[in-house]
CSV table of C-alpha atoms and ligand atoms in Angstrom, one decimal:
chain,number,residue,atom,x,y,z
A,1,MET,CA,113.7,103.6,77.9
A,2,ARG,CA,110.3,103.6,80.3
A,3,THR,CA,111.3,104.7,84.1
A,4,VAL,CA,110.2,102.9,87.1
A,5,ASP,CA,109.7,104.4,90.4
A,6,THR,CA,111.4,102.3,93.0
A,7,ALA,CA,108.1,103.5,95.4
A,8,LYS,CA,105.9,101.3,93.1
A,9,VAL,CA,108.9,98.6,94.1
A,10,ARG,CA,108.0,99.3,97.0
A,11,LYS,CA,104.6,98.6,97.6
A,12,ALA,CA,104.6,95.5,95.4
A,13,VAL,CA,107.0,94.0,97.4
A,14,GLU,CA,105.1,94.3,100.4
A,15,GLU,CA,101.4,93.5,98.9
A,16,LEU,CA,103.1,90.6,97.6
A,17,CYS,CA,104.7,89.6,100.6
A,18,LEU,CA,101.1,89.9,102.9
A,19,LYS,CA,99.6,87.8,100.0
A,20,ALA,CA,101.7,85.0,99.5
A,21,ASN,CA,101.9,84.1,103.1
A,22,PHE,CA,97.8,85.1,104.0
A,23,GLU,CA,96.9,83.4,100.5
A,24,LEU,CA,98.1,79.5,100.0
A,25,ARG,CA,98.5,79.1,96.3
A,26,LYS,CA,95.9,78.2,93.8
A,27,ASP,CA,97.8,75.9,92.2
A,28,VAL,CA,99.0,74.1,95.8
A,29,LEU,CA,95.3,74.0,97.0
A,30,ARG,CA,94.3,72.1,93.8
A,31,ALA,CA,96.8,69.6,94.2
A,32,LEU,CA,96.1,68.9,98.3
A,33,ARG,CA,92.4,68.5,97.2
A,34,THR,CA,93.1,66.1,94.3
A,35,ALA,CA,95.4,64.3,97.0
A,36,LEU,CA,92.5,63.9,99.4
A,37,GLY,CA,91.1,62.1,96.8
A,38,ARG,CA,93.3,59.7,96.7
A,39,GLU,CA,94.3,58.8,100.2
A,40,LYS,CA,92.2,55.9,101.8
A,41,SER,CA,93.8,55.9,105.0
A,42,ALA,CA,91.3,57.9,107.6
A,43,ARG,CA,94.8,59.6,109.2
A,44,ALA,CA,95.7,61.1,106.0
A,45,LYS,CA,92.6,62.3,104.9
A,46,GLY,CA,92.1,64.2,108.1
A,47,ILE,CA,95.6,65.8,108.0
A,48,LEU,CA,94.4,67.0,104.4
A,49,ARG,CA,91.2,68.2,105.5
A,50,SER,CA,93.0,70.4,108.5
A,51,LEU,CA,96.0,71.0,106.0
A,52,ILE,CA,92.3,72.9,103.6
A,53,GLU,CA,91.2,74.0,106.3
A,54,ASN,CA,93.9,76.1,107.5
A,55,ALA,CA,94.4,77.7,104.0
A,56,ARG,CA,90.6,78.5,104.2
A,57,LEU,CA,91.0,80.4,107.7
A,58,ALA,CA,94.1,82.3,107.2
A,59,LYS,CA,92.6,83.7,104.0
A,60,ALA,CA,89.4,84.5,105.7
A,61,LYS,CA,91.2,86.0,108.8
A,62,ARG,CA,94.9,87.4,107.6
A,63,ILE,CA,96.6,84.8,109.6
A,64,ALA,CA,100.1,83.6,108.6
A,65,ILE,CA,99.3,80.1,107.0
A,66,CYS,CA,102.2,79.0,108.7
A,67,GLN,CA,104.0,81.1,111.5
A,68,ASP,CA,107.5,79.9,109.5
A,69,THR,CA,106.3,83.1,107.9
A,70,GLY,CA,110.1,82.6,106.0
A,71,MET,CA,113.5,84.6,105.0
A,72,ALA,CA,111.4,87.1,102.0
A,73,VAL,CA,113.3,85.5,98.1
A,74,VAL,CA,112.4,88.3,96.0
A,75,TRP,CA,112.7,87.1,92.2
A,76,MET,CA,113.3,90.3,89.9
A,77,GLU,CA,113.0,89.9,85.6
A,78,ILE,CA,114.4,93.2,85.2
A,79,GLY,CA,113.4,94.6,81.5
A,80,GLN,CA,116.5,96.4,80.2
A,81,GLY,CA,114.3,99.1,78.7
A,82,VAL,CA,113.9,100.2,82.2
A,83,ARG,CA,115.7,102.8,84.0
A,84,PHE,CA,115.0,103.0,88.3
A,85,THR,CA,114.2,106.3,89.2
A,86,GLY,CA,113.1,107.4,93.2
A,87,GLY,CA,116.3,106.1,94.7
A,88,SER,CA,118.2,102.4,95.5
A,89,LEU,CA,116.1,99.4,94.1
A,90,ARG,CA,117.8,97.5,97.1
A,91,ARG,CA,116.9,99.7,99.3
A,92,ALA,CA,112.7,99.4,97.9
A,93,ILE,CA,112.8,95.8,98.1
A,94,ASN,CA,113.7,95.7,101.9
A,95,ASP,CA,111.5,98.6,102.9
A,96,GLY,CA,108.6,96.2,101.2
A,97,VAL,CA,109.6,93.6,103.1
A,98,LYS,CA,109.7,94.7,106.6
A,99,ALA,CA,107.1,96.8,106.1
A,100,ALA,CA,104.7,93.9,104.7
A,101,TYR,CA,106.0,92.0,107.7
A,102,LYS,CA,105.3,94.5,110.5
A,103,LYS,CA,101.7,95.6,109.5
A,104,GLY,CA,101.6,91.8,108.6
A,105,TYR,CA,101.7,90.5,112.1
A,106,LEU,CA,104.0,88.1,110.5
A,107,ARG,CA,107.0,86.6,112.1
A,108,LYS,CA,110.5,88.0,111.7
A,109,SER,CA,113.0,85.3,111.5
A,110,VAL,CA,116.0,86.2,110.7
A,111,VAL,CA,119.3,87.4,112.3
A,112,GLY,CA,122.3,89.0,111.2
A,113,ASP,CA,124.5,86.7,110.9
A,114,CYS,CA,125.5,82.9,111.8
A,115,ILE,CA,127.3,83.2,114.5
A,116,ILE,CA,125.8,85.7,116.8
A,117,ARG,CA,122.7,85.1,115.9
A,118,ARG,CA,121.1,88.6,117.2
A,119,ASN,CA,117.5,88.9,115.3
A,120,THR,CA,117.2,91.6,113.3
A,121,ARG,CA,114.2,92.3,114.1
A,122,THR,CA,112.5,93.1,110.6
A,123,ASN,CA,113.1,90.0,108.6
A,124,THR,CA,115.1,91.6,106.4
A,125,PRO,CA,117.4,91.5,104.6
A,126,ALA,CA,115.9,90.3,101.8
A,127,ILE,CA,117.0,87.5,99.8
A,128,ILE,CA,117.5,89.3,96.4
A,129,MET,CA,117.7,87.7,92.7
A,130,THR,CA,117.5,89.5,89.7
A,131,GLU,CA,117.9,88.7,86.4
A,132,ILE,CA,118.0,91.1,83.2
A,133,VAL,CA,115.6,90.3,80.3
A,134,ASP,CA,114.5,92.0,76.7
A,135,GLY,CA,111.7,94.8,77.0
A,136,ASP,CA,110.6,97.1,79.4
A,137,ARG,CA,108.0,95.8,82.3
A,138,VAL,CA,109.7,94.5,85.8
A,139,LYS,CA,108.0,91.1,87.2
A,140,ILE,CA,108.5,90.9,90.6
A,141,GLU,CA,107.6,87.7,92.8
A,142,VAL,CA,108.0,86.9,96.4
A,143,SER,CA,108.6,83.4,98.0
A,144,PRO,CA,108.7,83.2,101.9
A,145,LYS,CA,110.6,80.7,102.1
A,146,GLY,CA,110.2,78.0,105.8
A,147,PHE,CA,113.4,76.6,107.2
A,148,GLY,CA,112.4,73.6,108.4
A,149,SER,CA,112.1,72.3,104.8
A,150,GLU,CA,115.1,74.3,103.2
A,151,ASN,CA,117.2,72.6,106.0
A,152,LYS,CA,116.9,69.2,104.4
A,153,SER,CA,117.6,70.9,100.7
A,154,ARG,CA,120.9,69.2,99.0
A,155,ILE,CA,122.9,69.4,96.5
A,156,LYS,CA,125.7,66.9,94.6
A,157,MET,CA,127.9,67.0,91.9
A,158,PHE,CA,127.6,64.1,89.1
A,159,LYS,CA,129.9,63.0,86.9
A,160,PRO,CA,129.0,63.5,83.3
A,161,THR,CA,128.5,59.5,82.8
A,162,ALA,CA,125.7,59.2,85.8
A,163,SER,CA,122.8,57.0,85.0
A,164,LEU,CA,119.3,58.8,85.0
A,165,ARG,CA,118.5,55.9,88.2
A,166,GLU,CA,121.2,57.3,89.8
A,167,ILE,CA,119.4,61.0,89.6
A,168,LYS,CA,116.3,59.7,90.9
A,169,ASP,CA,118.2,57.6,93.9
A,170,PHE,CA,119.4,60.8,95.2
A,171,ILE,CA,116.4,62.4,94.9
A,172,ARG,CA,114.3,60.0,96.5
A,173,ASP,CA,117.4,60.1,99.5
A,174,VAL,CA,116.6,63.2,100.0
A,175,VAL,CA,112.5,63.1,100.4
A,176,MET,CA,113.4,59.9,102.4
A,177,GLN,CA,115.6,62.0,104.7
A,178,ALA,CA,113.5,65.1,104.8
A,179,GLY,CA,111.4,62.6,106.1
A,180,PRO,CA,108.5,64.6,108.8
A,181,ASP,CA,110.7,67.5,109.5
A,182,ALA,CA,109.8,69.3,106.0
A,183,CYS,CA,106.5,69.0,106.3
A,184,PRO,CA,105.4,66.9,103.6
A,185,PRO,CA,103.5,66.6,101.3
A,186,LEU,CA,106.0,68.3,99.8
A,187,VAL,CA,106.8,70.4,96.6
A,188,LEU,CA,110.0,69.8,95.3
A,189,GLY,CA,111.8,72.3,93.1
A,190,ILE,CA,115.0,70.6,91.3
A,191,GLY,CA,117.7,72.6,89.3
A,192,VAL,CA,120.3,69.9,86.5
A,193,GLY,CA,123.1,71.7,85.0
A,194,GLY,CA,125.0,74.8,84.9
A,195,THR,CA,127.1,75.3,87.5
A,196,PHE,CA,127.3,74.6,91.4
A,197,GLU,CA,125.6,77.5,92.4
A,198,THR,CA,122.9,77.8,89.1
A,199,ALA,CA,121.8,74.2,90.2
A,200,ALA,CA,120.4,76.0,93.8
A,201,VAL,CA,119.0,78.4,92.2
A,202,LEU,CA,117.1,76.6,89.4
A,203,ALA,CA,116.1,74.1,91.8
A,204,LYS,CA,114.6,77.5,94.2
A,205,LYS,CA,113.1,79.0,90.5
A,206,ALA,CA,111.7,75.5,90.1
A,207,LEU,CA,109.5,75.8,93.2
A,208,LEU,CA,107.6,79.2,91.6
A,209,ARG,CA,106.2,77.1,88.7
A,210,PRO,CA,102.4,76.1,89.4
A,211,VAL,CA,102.3,72.3,90.8
A,212,GLY,CA,100.8,70.2,87.9
A,213,LYS,CA,102.5,72.4,85.1
A,214,HIS,CA,105.4,70.6,83.5
A,215,ASN,CA,108.9,71.6,81.6
A,216,LEU,CA,108.4,72.1,78.1
A,217,ASN,CA,111.5,69.6,77.1
A,218,LYS,CA,109.8,66.5,77.0
A,219,SER,CA,112.9,64.5,78.6
A,220,LEU,CA,112.4,66.6,81.8
A,221,ALA,CA,108.3,66.5,81.9
A,222,ALA,CA,108.8,62.7,81.6
A,223,LEU,CA,111.2,62.5,84.8
A,224,GLU,CA,109.2,65.1,87.0
A,225,LYS,CA,106.1,62.1,86.2
A,226,GLU,CA,108.3,59.4,87.0
A,227,LEU,CA,109.5,60.8,90.1
A,228,PHE,CA,106.3,62.1,91.4
A,229,ASP,CA,104.9,58.8,90.9
A,230,GLU,CA,108.3,56.6,92.9
A,231,ILE,CA,108.7,58.9,95.3
A,232,ASN,CA,104.6,58.2,96.3
A,233,ALA,CA,104.6,55.2,96.6
A,234,LEU,CA,107.1,55.3,98.8
A,235,GLY,CA,104.5,55.1,100.9
A,236,ILE,CA,105.8,58.1,103.6
A,237,GLY,CA,102.7,60.1,103.1
A,238,PRO,CA,101.3,63.7,105.3
A,239,MET,CA,102.7,64.0,108.1
A,240,ALA,CA,105.3,61.1,107.6
A,241,LEU,CA,102.3,59.3,109.2
A,242,GLY,CA,101.8,56.9,105.9
A,243,GLY,CA,100.0,57.3,102.6
A,244,ARG,CA,99.9,58.0,99.3
A,245,THR,CA,100.8,61.9,99.1
A,246,THR,CA,104.2,62.4,99.9
A,247,VAL,CA,104.8,64.9,97.0
A,248,LEU,CA,102.3,67.3,95.4
A,249,GLY,CA,104.8,68.0,92.6
A,250,VAL,CA,107.9,68.1,91.1
A,251,ASN,CA,109.6,70.3,89.4
A,252,ILE,CA,112.3,70.7,87.4
A,253,LEU,CA,114.7,73.5,85.6
A,254,ASP,CA,118.1,72.7,83.9
A,255,TYR,CA,120.6,75.0,81.4
A,256,PRO,CA,123.3,74.2,79.6
A,257,THR,CA,126.2,72.5,81.6
A,258,HIS,CA,130.1,71.6,80.9
A,259,ILE,CA,131.6,68.1,79.7
A,260,ALA,CA,133.0,67.5,82.6
A,261,GLY,CA,129.9,68.1,85.2
A,262,PHE,CA,125.9,67.1,86.2
A,263,PRO,CA,124.8,69.1,88.8
A,264,VAL,CA,121.7,68.1,90.8
A,265,ALA,CA,120.6,70.8,93.2
A,266,VAL,CA,116.9,69.8,95.0
A,267,ASN,CA,114.8,72.4,96.8
A,268,VAL,CA,112.9,71.1,99.6
A,269,SER,CA,109.2,72.7,99.8
A,270,CYS,CA,107.0,71.8,102.3
A,271,HIS,CA,102.6,71.8,101.4
A,272,ALA,CA,103.2,76.3,102.4
A,273,THR,CA,104.9,76.7,99.0
A,274,ARG,CA,104.1,80.0,99.2
A,275,SER,CA,104.8,82.8,96.8
A,276,ALA,CA,102.8,85.5,94.9
A,277,SER,CA,104.1,87.7,91.4
A,278,ARG,CA,103.2,90.8,89.6
A,279,THR,CA,104.4,92.4,86.5
A,280,ILE,CA,105.2,96.4,86.5
B,1,MET,CA,89.4,57.1,116.1
B,2,ILE,CA,87.5,60.1,118.6
B,3,PRO,CA,90.4,62.1,120.4
B,4,LYS,CA,91.0,61.7,123.9
B,5,LYS,CA,90.6,65.1,125.9
B,6,ILE,CA,92.9,65.5,128.5
B,7,HIS,CA,94.5,68.2,130.7
B,8,THR,CA,97.7,70.0,131.8
B,9,PRO,CA,99.4,69.3,134.2
B,10,LEU,CA,99.0,65.2,133.1
B,11,ALA,CA,99.4,63.5,135.8
B,12,ASP,CA,102.1,59.9,135.2
B,13,ASP,CA,98.8,57.9,134.5
B,14,VAL,CA,97.5,60.1,131.8
B,15,ILE,CA,101.2,59.8,130.6
B,16,ARG,CA,101.6,56.1,131.2
B,17,SER,CA,98.0,55.2,129.9
B,18,LEU,CA,98.8,57.1,125.8
B,19,ARG,CA,99.8,55.1,123.5
B,20,ALA,CA,101.9,55.9,120.1
B,21,GLY,CA,99.1,56.9,117.7
B,22,ASP,CA,96.7,58.4,119.6
B,23,GLU,CA,94.9,61.5,119.1
B,24,ILE,CA,94.2,63.8,121.6
B,25,LEU,CA,93.2,67.1,122.8
B,26,LEU,CA,95.2,69.0,124.5
B,27,SER,CA,93.7,72.0,126.8
B,28,GLY,CA,95.7,73.8,129.9
B,29,VAL,CA,99.1,75.7,130.0
B,30,ILE,CA,102.0,75.0,128.1
B,31,LEU,CA,105.0,77.1,127.5
B,32,THR,CA,106.9,77.7,124.1
B,33,ALA,CA,110.3,76.9,123.7
B,34,ARG,CA,112.8,76.4,120.5
B,35,ASP,CA,116.3,76.6,119.9
B,36,ALA,CA,117.8,79.4,121.4
B,37,ALA,CA,116.0,78.8,124.4
B,38,HIS,CA,116.9,75.3,124.7
B,39,ARG,CA,120.9,76.7,124.3
B,40,ARG,CA,120.2,78.1,127.2
B,41,LEU,CA,118.1,76.8,129.9
B,42,PHE,CA,120.7,73.7,128.9
B,43,ASP,CA,123.6,76.0,129.4
B,44,MET,CA,121.8,77.3,132.9
B,45,LEU,CA,121.3,73.5,133.7
B,46,LYS,CA,124.9,72.8,132.7
B,47,ARG,CA,126.3,75.7,134.8
B,48,GLY,CA,124.6,73.7,137.9
B,49,GLY,CA,121.9,76.0,137.8
B,50,ARG,CA,118.0,76.9,138.7
B,51,ILE,CA,116.5,77.5,135.3
B,52,PRO,CA,112.9,79.8,136.3
B,53,LEU,CA,110.0,77.6,134.9
B,54,ASP,CA,108.7,74.5,136.5
B,55,LEU,CA,109.5,71.9,133.9
B,56,ARG,CA,107.2,69.4,136.2
B,57,GLU,CA,104.0,70.9,135.6
B,58,THR,CA,104.1,72.4,132.0
B,59,ALA,CA,104.3,70.8,128.5
B,60,ILE,CA,107.2,72.5,126.1
B,61,TYR,CA,105.8,73.4,123.2
B,62,TYR,CA,108.7,73.8,120.5
B,63,ALA,CA,107.4,76.7,118.9
B,64,GLY,CA,107.9,80.5,117.8
B,65,PRO,CA,104.7,81.8,116.8
B,66,THR,CA,103.9,84.9,114.9
B,67,PRO,CA,102.7,87.9,116.8
B,68,ALA,CA,99.3,88.6,117.5
B,69,ARG,CA,97.0,91.1,115.7
B,70,PRO,CA,95.3,93.9,118.2
B,71,GLY,CA,92.5,91.7,119.7
B,72,ARG,CA,93.9,88.1,119.1
B,73,PRO,CA,95.5,86.2,121.7
B,74,ILE,CA,98.1,85.0,119.0
B,75,GLY,CA,98.9,84.8,115.4
B,76,ALA,CA,100.1,81.9,113.0
B,77,CYS,CA,101.5,78.6,116.0
B,78,GLY,CA,102.6,75.0,114.1
B,79,PRO,CA,105.6,73.3,115.6
B,80,THR,CA,109.2,73.3,114.9
B,81,THR,CA,111.3,70.7,114.0
B,82,SER,CA,111.9,68.8,117.5
B,83,SER,CA,115.0,67.1,116.0
B,84,ARG,CA,116.9,70.9,116.4
B,85,MET,CA,116.3,70.4,120.5
B,86,ASP,CA,117.4,66.5,120.7
B,87,ALA,CA,120.9,67.8,122.1
B,88,PHE,CA,119.4,69.7,124.6
B,89,THR,CA,116.3,67.4,125.6
B,90,PRO,CA,117.6,64.8,128.0
B,91,ALA,CA,119.0,67.5,130.5
B,92,LEU,CA,115.1,68.3,130.5
B,93,LEU,CA,114.5,65.3,131.0
B,94,GLU,CA,116.6,64.8,133.5
B,95,SER,CA,115.3,68.0,135.6
B,96,GLY,CA,111.3,67.0,135.4
B,97,LEU,CA,110.4,67.9,132.0
B,98,ALA,CA,107.3,64.9,131.3
B,99,VAL,CA,105.5,66.9,128.2
B,100,MET,CA,107.1,67.6,125.0
B,101,ILE,CA,105.7,69.1,121.6
B,102,GLY,CA,106.9,69.3,118.3
B,103,LYS,CA,106.9,67.9,114.7
B,104,GLY,CA,108.8,65.2,113.3
B,105,ASP,CA,110.9,62.2,114.8
B,106,ARG,CA,113.4,62.2,117.7
B,107,SER,CA,116.8,60.7,118.2
B,108,PRO,CA,117.7,57.0,119.9
B,109,GLU,CA,119.0,59.8,122.7
B,110,VAL,CA,115.8,60.9,123.2
B,111,ARG,CA,113.9,58.1,122.2
B,112,ARG,CA,115.4,56.0,124.8
B,113,ALA,CA,114.7,59.5,126.9
B,114,ILE,CA,111.7,59.2,126.9
B,115,LYS,CA,111.7,55.7,127.7
B,116,LYS,CA,113.8,55.4,130.6
B,117,HIS,CA,111.9,58.2,132.4
B,118,ALA,CA,108.8,57.7,131.2
B,119,VAL,CA,107.2,60.4,129.6
B,120,VAL,CA,105.6,61.8,126.3
B,121,TYR,CA,106.4,63.1,123.2
B,122,PHE,CA,103.4,64.5,120.8
B,123,VAL,CA,103.0,66.2,117.7
B,124,ALA,CA,101.0,68.5,115.7
B,125,THR,CA,101.0,68.5,112.4
B,126,GLY,CA,103.4,70.8,110.9
B,127,GLY,CA,101.9,74.2,109.1
B,128,LEU,CA,98.7,73.8,110.2
B,129,GLY,CA,99.3,77.7,111.6
B,130,ALA,CA,96.6,79.6,111.3
B,131,LEU,CA,94.1,76.7,112.5
B,132,LEU,CA,96.3,76.0,115.7
B,133,SER,CA,96.0,79.4,116.3
B,134,THR,CA,92.5,79.6,116.8
B,135,LYS,CA,93.4,76.6,119.6
B,136,VAL,CA,95.1,79.3,122.0
B,137,LYS,CA,93.4,81.3,124.5
B,138,SER,CA,95.5,83.2,125.9
B,139,SER,CA,99.5,83.9,124.8
B,140,LYS,CA,102.2,86.3,127.7
B,141,VAL,CA,105.5,86.4,127.0
B,142,ILE,CA,107.1,85.0,130.4
B,143,LEU,CA,111.0,84.3,129.6
B,144,PHE,CA,113.8,85.6,127.3
B,145,LYS,CA,111.7,88.5,126.2
B,146,GLU,CA,114.5,89.8,124.1
B,147,LEU,CA,114.8,86.8,121.6
B,148,GLY,CA,111.6,88.2,119.8
B,149,PRO,CA,109.7,85.0,118.8
B,150,GLU,CA,111.7,82.8,120.3
B,151,ALA,CA,111.1,83.8,124.2
B,152,VAL,CA,109.6,81.7,126.0
B,153,HIS,CA,105.3,82.2,125.9
B,154,ARG,CA,102.3,80.6,128.5
B,155,LEU,CA,99.8,79.7,126.6
B,156,GLU,CA,96.3,78.8,127.4
B,157,VAL,CA,95.0,76.4,125.0
B,158,LYS,CA,91.8,74.6,124.5
B,159,ASP,CA,91.1,71.5,122.6
B,160,PHE,CA,94.9,71.6,121.1
B,161,PRO,CA,95.3,69.0,118.9
B,162,LEU,CA,97.8,66.6,118.7
B,163,THR,CA,98.8,63.1,118.3
B,164,VAL,CA,101.5,60.6,120.7
B,165,ALA,CA,104.2,59.9,118.8
B,166,ILE,CA,106.8,58.8,121.4
B,167,ASP,CA,104.2,56.8,123.9
B,168,SER,CA,106.2,56.1,127.6
B,169,LYS,CA,107.0,52.8,127.0
B,170,GLY,CA,109.3,54.4,123.3
B,171,ASN,CA,106.6,53.4,121.2
B,172,ASP,CA,107.0,55.7,118.2
B,173,ILE,CA,104.9,56.2,115.7
B,174,TYR,CA,107.1,56.7,112.5
B,175,ASP,CA,108.4,52.9,113.4
B,176,LYS,CA,104.7,51.9,112.1
B,177,ALA,CA,104.3,55.0,109.6
B,178,GLY,CA,105.1,52.7,106.7
B,179,TRP,CA,108.5,53.9,105.2
B,180,LYS,CA,111.4,53.4,106.9
B,181,LYS,CA,113.5,55.5,109.1
B,182,GLN,CA,116.5,56.3,107.9
C,301,SF4,S1,108.1,73.3,106.6
C,301,SF4,FE1,106.7,74.6,105.7
C,301,SF4,S2,104.8,74.3,106.6
C,301,SF4,FE2,106.3,73.5,107.7
C,301,SF4,S3,106.8,74.9,109.4
C,301,SF4,FE3,108.6,75.3,107.9
C,301,SF4,S4,107.2,76.6,106.6
C,301,SF4,FE4,105.8,75.5,107.6
């Protein structure tokens, strides 16, 4: 057994929240630069240029990339050989989020419930996703998720005999419905298989994979590339004002499923797709 | 296109001269209001009351900024999704509001109301929070303080970059954007 003090987790979560909100991911920045080279219209180019400049300013001045600093989703891969000491793991994670959102002057966007909607003023509770894995390490990944794009996400339970065409049309429609509201160019996280909620979790997790890296399964990698080309051919473009860049990346994750089903979840994310990770 | 420079409050003839697709740099005073503030303003109007803002003189910016670091006027301050305000917008236009700033398209009702009142709707680039913060010279909460990030902030801006999305004639930039609006 390797012991890990939850104080270490608290500190890591705090630092990762700050990093994710101030420093745009390298892969996303690279994808924006590639897109700039591909665009022809002056308006699309102007928007992409301003997004790249925005990322530079955010990092240099420690201002949030986007004012929607999101609900903090904290992913933990916990090696089964780890024993936590130092008190509640859940509290450590929430304390880390709370400290980061205070010290980093990040926006507190969490309300305590859906009806009364009183702001908790700490941006907690976080969404905590744990997974038990082999080994004795703890991998922590924080992905703050804004709701302009989150609100456009969809899930659909297809028949097991559904064609790839039907699946692609569904995903394309999600992007069309999102239109300008989700701040295109988008990153799409797609979860396929499992049960209802597995597909949704996989869709969100897919957003953590660097844009430009493909699924190891060849047929899924091919589907990612086809979706990328087909969606960019729609001409929606940056901020939906026309152009060749509607998606920066399409990331699929899958899981075995039931003979009777074919769940497909699409987690829509914006050009401010943020995350940061550390292993302790 | 060289962006046109304009200053709030916008005179009627300035509003009427703007065309969907024009790029502009806005200076002057704008007020932030998003979901919760809209709900409250709308309820006040519905109860037949007056609202404590001079809608005619101002521009409403759908935004909820991050807090300011010491020594800075404001944190990141990009636009939020305008369509969430659609249900409340016609009533505010009826009460004199003439300038709105946000991101994304609007409902058919709002488009009709914009044309009817000959007002203007601008979009700012979503997710441009850090860059837009450098265009804000001062910020002060003036209403609904208890709403935190959703409170009404009075912002003084200089050369805030915007695009005319729906003009006073009802022309809509998203109609020409090369994809079909659903
Ligand atoms: S969708 Fe993304 S970029 Fe747009 S406002 Fe929300 S978090 Fe920011």
